[in-house]
């Protein structure tokens, strides 16, 4: 069965979607990501969709769900590299993906994740 | 040829070519007296003579009722060129059609002189000549209209190109000043331009300045919100600036909500905000005098 690789980079996970997403692949990715998050206790996930040329409402919703699932598991999720056409489509479909954090590139997404995770640990251990 | 009446018209045109041309030119000069600045006498004479030279053989060889026939093609092409050039020179459609219609009077004058005794033939000839000239006149109007429409289309396209420039204000900050009324076509181009520039420059902050937008109604606000949402999805923050006092009032009265979008009164305020966001600050080198 087809899988999208999930790489561990430091304390974060990196998912790079480089093939056309179909519904079954999306469901598999959700499964894999949640499993891997729990197994590695990663603090953040970067979802790189810079190669994604087309989206439909299902894939759009899946992006939102993956971010929400990461949140439930105590990790931050950042979607990076969304193409203009994809962004316009998602907005035209009426999905604002309000809860999802975004960044322009993997670099910037990584920086954002670091600040988010730092803030979290700061609020968790205010005395240290 | 097949139509025996055609010979009379062609004969008269050929025999009286010079006097008809002179009288026709007088008629045109009188009709266009207010437009002397747009076309010179020499041009007018050249165009008229050229048209008569094409018109006479066409009358002789072709049908007088169907100007789409191949014999008329040259005349029609020439008329088309004349009306197109007049359309761009700024003549009105009726002034352009006068070119053909003013030929009637001198031509009918000579027709009457020639066939004055034969009332039945005269009436018949006049009728076929009128029908023919009316058709040619309407043709010029049609071409004139088309030429004007082309000018309008080209200007619209030029306006679209001109209207949505994206400028880089700082490393990581781009701005798009919007000028003129936003309709759905322009809004789409604006959105695509801005988003593409965000990708190309890797800018994290985009300022949309609406100082030049005359009115902001719910529709325009919706376009702006869509752009902001799309930019956010790509990982850039959008600031809307240049909201004039009048516009702020109308927006509140209309119930337009910009929600969580950052809005500023001027581009300067937006830039200051953007600097804070990327961790830059502007300091004065020397104390204020």
Short mmCIF file of C-alpha atoms in Angstrom, two decimals:
data_model
loop_
_atom_site.label_atom_id
_atom_site.label_comp_id
_atom_site.label_asym_id
_atom_site.label_seq_id
_atom_site.Cartn_x
_atom_site.Cartn_y
_atom_site.Cartn_z
CA UNK A 1 0.00 0.00 0.00
CA UNK A 2 1.07 3.56 -0.77
CA UNK A 3 2.39 5.69 2.09
CA UNK A 4 3.56 9.25 2.44
CA UNK A 5 6.86 9.29 4.35
CA UNK A 6 6.91 11.00 7.73
CA UNK A 7 10.43 12.10 8.69
CA UNK A 8 11.64 12.89 12.18
CA UNK A 9 13.73 16.08 12.24
CA UNK A 10 14.97 16.83 15.74
CA UNK A 11 11.95 17.10 17.96
CA UNK A 12 9.61 17.71 15.04
CA UNK A 13 7.98 15.60 12.34
CA UNK A 14 8.12 16.57 8.66
CA UNK A 15 5.45 15.40 6.23
CA UNK A 16 6.10 16.34 2.62
CA UNK A 17 3.18 15.68 0.30
CA UNK A 18 4.66 15.33 -3.17
CA UNK A 19 2.08 13.22 -4.96
CA UNK A 20 -1.50 13.91 -5.89
CA UNK A 21 -3.57 13.27 -2.81
CA UNK A 22 -6.48 10.92 -3.15
CA UNK A 23 -8.92 10.20 -0.39
CA UNK A 24 -7.53 6.81 0.57
CA UNK A 25 -3.97 8.13 0.78
CA UNK A 26 -5.20 10.97 2.98
CA UNK A 27 -6.83 8.59 5.40
CA UNK A 28 -3.65 6.49 5.54
CA UNK A 29 -1.61 9.63 6.24
CA UNK A 30 -3.88 10.59 9.15
CA UNK A 31 -3.42 7.12 10.62
CA UNK A 32 0.36 7.16 10.16
CA UNK A 33 0.75 10.69 11.52
CA UNK A 34 -1.20 10.09 14.72
CA UNK A 35 0.63 6.82 15.31
CA UNK A 36 4.00 8.44 14.76
CA UNK A 37 3.14 11.44 16.96
CA UNK A 38 2.33 9.19 19.86
CA UNK A 39 5.35 6.93 19.24
CA UNK A 40 7.92 9.75 18.97
CA UNK A 41 6.29 12.22 21.37
CA UNK A 42 7.15 14.92 18.85
CA UNK A 43 6.34 18.51 19.83
CA UNK A 44 5.48 19.73 16.38
CA UNK A 45 4.56 18.71 12.83
CA UNK A 46 5.42 20.47 9.58
CA UNK A 47 3.12 19.59 6.69
CA UNK A 48 4.78 20.70 3.46
CA UNK A 49 2.29 20.99 0.60
CA UNK A 50 4.37 23.07 -1.80
CA UNK A 51 4.10 20.36 -4.48
CA UNK A 52 0.35 20.06 -4.09
CA UNK A 53 -1.25 21.57 -7.19
CA UNK A 54 -4.87 20.68 -6.65
CA UNK A 55 -7.15 20.39 -3.66
CA UNK A 56 -10.78 19.50 -3.17
CA UNK A 57 -12.95 19.98 -0.13
CA UNK A 58 -11.96 16.59 1.24
CA UNK A 59 -8.22 17.31 1.14
CA UNK A 60 -8.85 20.77 2.54
CA UNK A 61 -10.79 19.32 5.44
CA UNK A 62 -8.10 16.67 5.93
CA UNK A 63 -5.47 19.39 6.40
CA UNK A 64 -7.62 20.99 9.06
CA UNK A 65 -8.23 17.63 10.73
CA UNK A 66 -4.55 16.71 10.80
CA UNK A 67 -3.72 20.02 12.48
CA UNK A 68 -6.51 19.49 14.99
CA UNK A 69 -5.40 15.89 15.71
CA UNK A 70 -1.85 17.09 16.34
CA UNK A 71 -3.28 19.67 18.74
CA UNK A 72 -5.22 16.99 20.61
CA UNK A 73 -1.99 14.99 20.94
CA UNK A 74 -0.19 18.01 22.37
CA UNK A 75 1.81 19.00 19.31
CA UNK A 76 1.77 22.12 17.14
CA UNK A 77 1.07 21.72 13.43
CA UNK A 78 2.15 24.16 10.71
CA UNK A 79 1.10 23.88 7.07
CA UNK A 80 3.84 25.30 4.84
CA UNK A 81 4.29 26.27 1.20
CA UNK A 82 0.69 26.41 0.05
CA UNK A 83 0.50 27.48 -3.62
CA UNK A 84 -1.60 30.55 -4.54
CA UNK A 85 -4.00 28.49 -6.66
CA UNK A 86 -4.53 26.06 -3.79
CA UNK A 87 -5.12 28.90 -1.32
CA UNK A 88 -7.65 30.54 -3.65
CA UNK A 89 -9.46 27.24 -4.12
CA UNK A 90 -9.71 26.61 -0.39
CA UNK A 91 -11.04 30.12 0.21
CA UNK A 92 -13.52 29.80 -2.65
CA UNK A 93 -14.71 26.49 -1.18
CA UNK A 94 -15.54 28.43 1.97
CA UNK A 95 -12.98 26.68 4.17
CA UNK A 96 -10.94 29.22 6.07
CA UNK A 97 -9.01 26.58 8.07
CA UNK A 98 -9.04 29.05 10.94
CA UNK A 99 -7.31 26.80 13.46
CA UNK A 100 -4.40 25.94 11.17
CA UNK A 101 -1.07 27.73 11.47
CA UNK A 102 0.70 28.44 8.20
CA UNK A 103 4.13 29.52 6.99
CA UNK A 104 5.67 30.39 3.64
CA UNK A 105 8.48 27.84 3.63
CA UNK A 106 9.82 24.88 5.58
CA UNK A 107 12.49 27.18 7.05
CA UNK A 108 9.99 29.71 8.32
CA UNK A 109 7.67 26.95 9.49
CA UNK A 110 10.48 25.41 11.51
CA UNK A 111 11.26 28.78 13.10
CA UNK A 112 7.58 29.26 13.92
CA UNK A 113 7.38 25.79 15.49
CA UNK A 114 10.45 26.56 17.65
CA UNK A 115 8.89 29.74 19.03
CA UNK A 116 5.57 27.98 19.62
CA UNK A 117 7.21 25.09 21.43
CA UNK A 118 9.39 27.47 23.48
CA UNK A 119 6.30 29.41 24.52
CA UNK A 120 4.63 26.17 25.53
CA UNK A 121 7.49 24.96 27.67
CA UNK A 122 7.73 28.43 29.18
CA UNK A 123 4.11 28.40 30.24
CA UNK A 124 4.45 24.86 31.54
CA UNK A 125 7.53 25.57 33.66
CA UNK A 126 7.21 29.20 34.69
CA UNK A 127 9.61 28.90 37.63
CA UNK A 128 12.59 27.31 35.84
CA UNK B 1 -24.79 42.30 -67.26
CA UNK B 2 -27.65 40.23 -65.91
CA UNK B 3 -29.22 43.34 -64.42
CA UNK B 4 -29.80 45.82 -67.26
CA UNK B 5 -30.39 48.81 -64.93
CA UNK B 6 -26.85 48.56 -63.59
CA UNK B 7 -25.50 50.02 -66.77
CA UNK B 8 -27.24 53.38 -66.34
CA UNK B 9 -25.75 53.96 -62.93
CA UNK B 10 -22.29 52.85 -63.99
CA UNK B 11 -22.49 54.88 -67.20
CA UNK B 12 -23.39 58.06 -65.41
CA UNK B 13 -20.72 57.52 -62.81
CA UNK B 14 -18.12 56.98 -65.51
CA UNK B 15 -19.22 59.88 -67.70
CA UNK B 16 -19.58 62.50 -64.96
CA UNK B 17 -16.85 61.21 -62.63
CA UNK B 18 -15.10 64.58 -62.29
CA UNK B 19 -18.18 66.81 -61.66
CA UNK B 20 -19.68 64.20 -59.28
CA UNK B 21 -16.42 64.08 -57.34
CA UNK B 22 -16.27 67.88 -57.04
CA UNK B 23 -19.89 68.20 -55.88
CA UNK B 24 -19.51 65.24 -53.53
CA UNK B 25 -16.45 66.88 -51.95
CA UNK B 26 -18.44 70.10 -51.48
CA UNK B 27 -21.22 68.14 -49.79
CA UNK B 28 -18.78 66.40 -47.48
CA UNK B 29 -16.99 69.63 -46.61
CA UNK B 30 -20.31 71.23 -45.71
CA UNK B 31 -21.34 68.26 -43.58
CA UNK B 32 -17.99 68.05 -41.81
CA UNK B 33 -17.42 71.79 -41.46
CA UNK B 34 -17.05 71.45 -37.69
CA UNK B 35 -14.41 68.74 -38.07
CA UNK B 36 -11.91 70.48 -40.32
CA UNK B 37 -9.23 69.90 -37.72
CA UNK B 38 -9.48 66.11 -37.97
CA UNK B 39 -9.04 65.55 -41.69
CA UNK B 40 -7.37 67.64 -44.40
CA UNK B 41 -8.90 68.54 -47.76
CA UNK B 42 -6.22 66.59 -49.57
CA UNK B 43 -6.97 63.44 -47.60
CA UNK B 44 -10.67 63.83 -48.16
CA UNK B 45 -10.15 64.28 -51.90
CA UNK B 46 -7.83 61.29 -52.11
CA UNK B 47 -10.24 59.02 -50.21
CA UNK B 48 -13.23 60.17 -52.30
CA UNK B 49 -11.47 59.74 -55.63
CA UNK B 50 -10.21 56.34 -54.63
CA UNK B 51 -13.67 55.22 -53.56
CA UNK B 52 -15.25 56.43 -56.84
CA UNK B 53 -12.56 54.58 -58.77
CA UNK B 54 -13.51 51.34 -56.99
CA UNK B 55 -17.24 52.04 -56.89
CA UNK B 56 -17.75 52.60 -60.65
CA UNK B 57 -16.37 49.25 -61.90
CA UNK B 58 -18.18 47.44 -59.08
CA UNK B 59 -21.47 49.02 -60.21
CA UNK B 60 -20.80 47.97 -63.76
CA UNK B 61 -19.90 44.37 -63.10
CA UNK B 62 -21.78 43.46 -59.94
CA UNK B 63 -25.23 43.09 -58.52
CA UNK B 64 -26.60 46.34 -57.09
CA UNK B 65 -28.50 44.66 -54.29
CA UNK B 66 -25.92 42.42 -52.68
CA UNK B 67 -22.79 44.15 -51.37
CA UNK B 68 -21.44 40.85 -50.01
CA UNK B 69 -20.82 39.70 -53.60
CA UNK B 70 -17.14 39.32 -54.57
CA UNK B 71 -17.30 42.32 -57.00
CA UNK B 72 -17.96 44.57 -54.02
CA UNK B 73 -15.19 43.23 -51.86
CA UNK B 74 -12.65 45.89 -52.85
CA UNK B 75 -15.09 48.73 -52.31
CA UNK B 76 -16.15 47.32 -48.95
CA UNK B 77 -12.55 46.79 -47.84
CA UNK B 78 -11.72 50.37 -48.76
CA UNK B 79 -14.81 51.68 -46.95
CA UNK B 80 -13.86 49.54 -43.95
CA UNK B 81 -10.38 51.09 -43.85
CA UNK B 82 -11.86 54.59 -44.12
CA UNK B 83 -14.33 54.04 -41.27
CA UNK B 84 -11.73 52.40 -39.06
CA UNK B 85 -9.35 55.30 -39.53
CA UNK B 86 -12.18 57.78 -38.89
CA UNK B 87 -13.20 55.90 -35.76
CA UNK B 88 -9.69 56.26 -34.35
CA UNK B 89 -9.55 59.91 -35.47
CA UNK B 90 -12.61 60.58 -33.34
CA UNK B 91 -15.41 60.99 -35.90
CA UNK B 92 -18.92 60.10 -34.78
CA UNK B 93 -20.75 57.22 -36.51
CA UNK B 94 -23.07 59.59 -38.40
CA UNK B 95 -20.16 61.72 -39.58
CA UNK B 96 -18.50 58.57 -40.86
CA UNK B 97 -21.65 57.43 -42.66
CA UNK B 98 -21.94 60.89 -44.24
CA UNK B 99 -18.99 59.89 -46.40
CA UNK B 100 -21.26 57.53 -48.34
CA UNK B 101 -24.64 59.23 -47.91
CA UNK B 102 -23.44 62.60 -49.24
CA UNK B 103 -22.69 60.92 -52.55
CA UNK B 104 -26.45 60.65 -53.16
CA UNK B 105 -27.17 64.28 -53.98
CA UNK B 106 -24.61 64.87 -56.76
CA UNK B 107 -25.26 61.46 -58.17
CA UNK B 108 -29.05 61.88 -58.26
CA UNK B 109 -28.61 65.30 -59.82
CA UNK B 110 -26.78 63.84 -62.80
CA UNK B 111 -29.13 60.89 -62.96
CA UNK B 112 -32.09 63.28 -63.26
CA UNK B 113 -30.36 65.31 -65.94
CA UNK B 114 -29.63 62.19 -67.94
CA UNK B 115 -32.96 60.40 -67.58
CA UNK B 116 -35.18 63.44 -66.93
CA UNK B 117 -37.64 62.55 -69.70
CA UNK B 118 -38.07 58.91 -68.77
CA UNK B 119 -39.80 59.07 -65.37
CA UNK B 120 -40.24 55.32 -64.95
CA UNK B 121 -36.57 54.49 -65.53
CA UNK B 122 -35.48 57.44 -63.38
CA UNK B 123 -37.56 56.23 -60.42
CA UNK B 124 -36.25 52.72 -60.82
CA UNK B 125 -32.61 53.82 -61.05
CA UNK B 126 -32.96 56.13 -58.09
CA UNK B 127 -34.43 53.34 -56.03
CA UNK B 128 -31.66 50.86 -56.78
CA UNK B 129 -28.99 53.51 -56.19
CA UNK B 130 -30.57 54.48 -52.87
CA UNK B 131 -30.72 50.88 -51.70
CA UNK B 132 -27.10 50.36 -52.67
CA UNK B 133 -25.78 53.51 -51.02
CA UNK B 134 -27.83 52.87 -47.88
CA UNK B 135 -26.28 49.44 -47.58
CA UNK B 136 -22.79 50.83 -48.00
CA UNK B 137 -23.55 53.57 -45.47
CA UNK B 138 -24.79 51.08 -42.91
CA UNK B 139 -21.69 49.00 -43.54
CA UNK B 140 -19.46 51.95 -42.66
CA UNK B 141 -21.42 52.49 -39.45
CA UNK B 142 -21.02 48.85 -38.52
CA UNK B 143 -17.27 48.90 -39.10
CA UNK B 144 -17.04 52.18 -37.20
CA UNK B 145 -18.83 50.61 -34.22
CA UNK B 146 -16.56 47.58 -34.28
CA UNK B 147 -13.45 49.74 -34.41
CA UNK B 148 -14.69 51.68 -31.37
CA UNK B 149 -15.43 48.48 -29.49
CA UNK B 150 -11.92 47.25 -30.16
CA UNK B 151 -10.50 50.48 -28.76
CA UNK B 152 -12.61 50.04 -25.62
CA UNK B 153 -11.56 46.42 -25.20
CA UNK B 154 -7.89 47.30 -25.57
CA UNK B 155 -8.21 50.08 -23.02
CA UNK B 156 -9.90 47.74 -20.56
CA UNK B 157 -7.08 45.25 -20.92
CA UNK B 158 -4.51 47.99 -20.45
CA UNK B 159 -6.31 49.20 -17.34
CA UNK B 160 -6.25 45.71 -15.87
CA UNK B 161 -2.51 45.50 -16.42
CA UNK B 162 -1.88 48.92 -14.96
CA UNK B 163 -4.09 48.65 -11.98
CA UNK B 164 -2.50 46.07 -9.72
CA UNK B 165 1.22 46.60 -9.23
CA UNK B 166 2.90 44.91 -6.28
CA UNK B 167 5.80 46.81 -4.73
CA UNK B 168 8.41 45.61 -2.28
CA UNK B 169 8.67 47.92 0.71
CA UNK B 170 11.24 46.04 2.72
CA UNK B 171 12.79 42.62 2.94
CA UNK B 172 9.76 40.49 3.74
CA UNK B 173 7.17 43.25 3.30
CA UNK B 174 5.27 43.84 0.06
CA UNK B 175 2.47 46.28 -0.66
CA UNK B 176 -0.23 46.51 -3.30
CA UNK B 177 -1.85 49.93 -3.74
CA UNK B 178 -5.32 49.49 -5.23
CA UNK B 179 -6.69 52.26 -7.42
CA UNK B 180 -10.19 52.43 -8.86
CA UNK B 181 -13.38 50.48 -8.38
CA UNK B 182 -12.99 46.78 -7.65
CA UNK B 183 -15.14 44.44 -9.71
CA UNK B 184 -14.94 40.67 -9.70
CA UNK B 185 -12.52 40.55 -12.65
CA UNK B 186 -10.10 43.01 -11.12
CA UNK B 187 -10.44 41.46 -7.69
CA UNK B 188 -9.40 38.07 -9.05
CA UNK B 189 -6.38 39.50 -10.86
CA UNK B 190 -5.44 41.44 -7.73
CA UNK B 191 -5.66 38.31 -5.61
CA UNK B 192 -3.58 36.22 -7.99
CA UNK B 193 -0.96 38.96 -8.38
CA UNK B 194 -0.59 39.45 -4.66
CA UNK B 195 -0.41 35.75 -3.81
CA UNK B 196 2.09 35.05 -6.58
CA UNK B 197 4.28 37.92 -5.37
CA UNK B 198 4.15 36.53 -1.85
CA UNK B 199 5.52 33.23 -3.18
CA UNK B 200 8.08 34.88 -5.45
CA UNK B 201 9.51 37.22 -2.83
CA UNK B 202 8.95 34.99 0.18
CA UNK B 203 7.40 37.92 2.02
CA UNK B 204 5.71 37.22 5.30
CA UNK B 205 3.70 40.44 5.33
CA UNK B 206 1.54 41.91 2.58
CA UNK B 207 -0.11 45.32 2.82
CA UNK B 208 -3.17 46.02 0.69
CA UNK B 209 -3.66 49.80 0.46
CA UNK B 210 -7.17 50.87 -0.52
CA UNK B 211 -6.63 54.64 -0.49
CA UNK B 212 -7.53 54.76 -4.19
CA UNK B 213 -10.69 52.67 -3.94
CA UNK B 214 -13.64 55.08 -4.09
CA UNK B 215 -16.20 52.94 -2.26
CA UNK B 216 -16.05 49.87 -0.07
CA UNK B 217 -19.32 47.98 0.02
CA UNK B 218 -19.99 44.47 1.25
CA UNK B 219 -18.87 42.99 -2.08
CA UNK B 220 -15.50 44.77 -2.09
CA UNK B 221 -15.03 43.84 1.55
CA UNK B 222 -15.68 40.23 0.64
CA UNK B 223 -13.01 40.34 -2.08
CA UNK B 224 -10.54 41.83 0.39
CA UNK B 225 -11.38 39.23 3.03
CA UNK B 226 -10.90 36.41 0.53
CA UNK B 227 -7.47 37.77 -0.37
CA UNK B 228 -6.52 38.05 3.28
CA UNK B 229 -7.70 34.49 4.00
CA UNK B 230 -5.82 33.06 1.03
CA UNK B 231 -2.64 34.91 2.03
CA UNK B 232 -2.99 33.59 5.57
CA UNK B 233 -3.34 30.03 4.27
CA UNK B 234 -0.06 30.49 2.45
CA UNK B 235 1.59 31.65 5.64
CA UNK B 236 1.65 35.40 5.10
CA UNK B 237 -0.07 38.08 7.11
CA UNK B 238 -2.21 40.63 5.29
CA UNK B 239 -2.79 44.19 6.50
CA UNK B 240 -5.43 46.45 4.98
CA UNK B 241 -4.47 50.12 5.03
CA UNK B 242 -5.64 53.42 3.61
CA UNK B 243 -9.15 53.41 5.06
CA UNK B 244 -10.42 56.97 4.69
CA UNK B 245 -12.75 58.52 7.29
CA UNK B 246 -15.72 58.39 4.92
CA UNK B 247 -15.06 54.74 4.17
CA UNK B 248 -14.75 53.86 7.84
CA UNK B 249 -18.19 55.42 8.38
CA UNK B 250 -19.84 53.62 5.47
CA UNK B 251 -18.27 50.33 6.48
CA UNK B 252 -19.67 50.54 9.98
CA UNK B 253 -23.07 51.69 8.71
CA UNK B 254 -23.21 48.83 6.20
CA UNK B 255 -22.14 46.35 8.87
CA UNK B 256 -19.00 45.33 6.99
CA UNK B 257 -16.88 43.26 9.35
CA UNK B 258 -13.19 42.74 8.82
CA UNK B 259 -13.05 40.40 11.79
CA UNK B 260 -9.54 39.62 12.94
CA UNK B 261 -7.87 41.30 9.97
CA UNK B 262 -5.50 44.08 10.93
CA UNK B 263 -6.66 47.40 9.43
CA UNK B 264 -4.80 50.71 9.59
CA UNK B 265 -5.67 54.23 8.57
CA UNK B 266 -2.58 54.88 6.47
CA UNK B 267 0.14 52.99 4.69
CA UNK B 268 2.64 54.51 7.14
CA UNK B 269 0.80 52.98 10.10
CA UNK B 270 0.68 49.64 8.34
CA UNK B 271 4.40 49.78 7.61
CA UNK B 272 5.16 50.62 11.23
CA UNK B 273 3.05 47.65 12.31
CA UNK B 274 4.80 45.41 9.77
CA UNK B 275 8.23 46.50 11.06
CA UNK B 276 7.18 45.55 14.59
CA UNK B 277 5.97 42.15 13.34
CA UNK B 278 9.29 41.29 11.69
CA UNK B 279 11.27 42.69 14.62
CA UNK B 280 12.67 45.78 12.90
CA UNK B 281 12.65 49.28 14.27
CA UNK B 282 13.26 52.65 12.69
CA UNK B 283 15.40 55.05 14.70
CA UNK B 284 16.11 58.73 14.11
CA UNK B 285 19.83 59.36 13.56
CA UNK B 286 19.86 62.97 14.70
CA UNK B 287 17.54 64.59 17.21
CA UNK B 288 14.58 66.48 15.77
CA UNK B 289 15.45 70.12 15.15
#
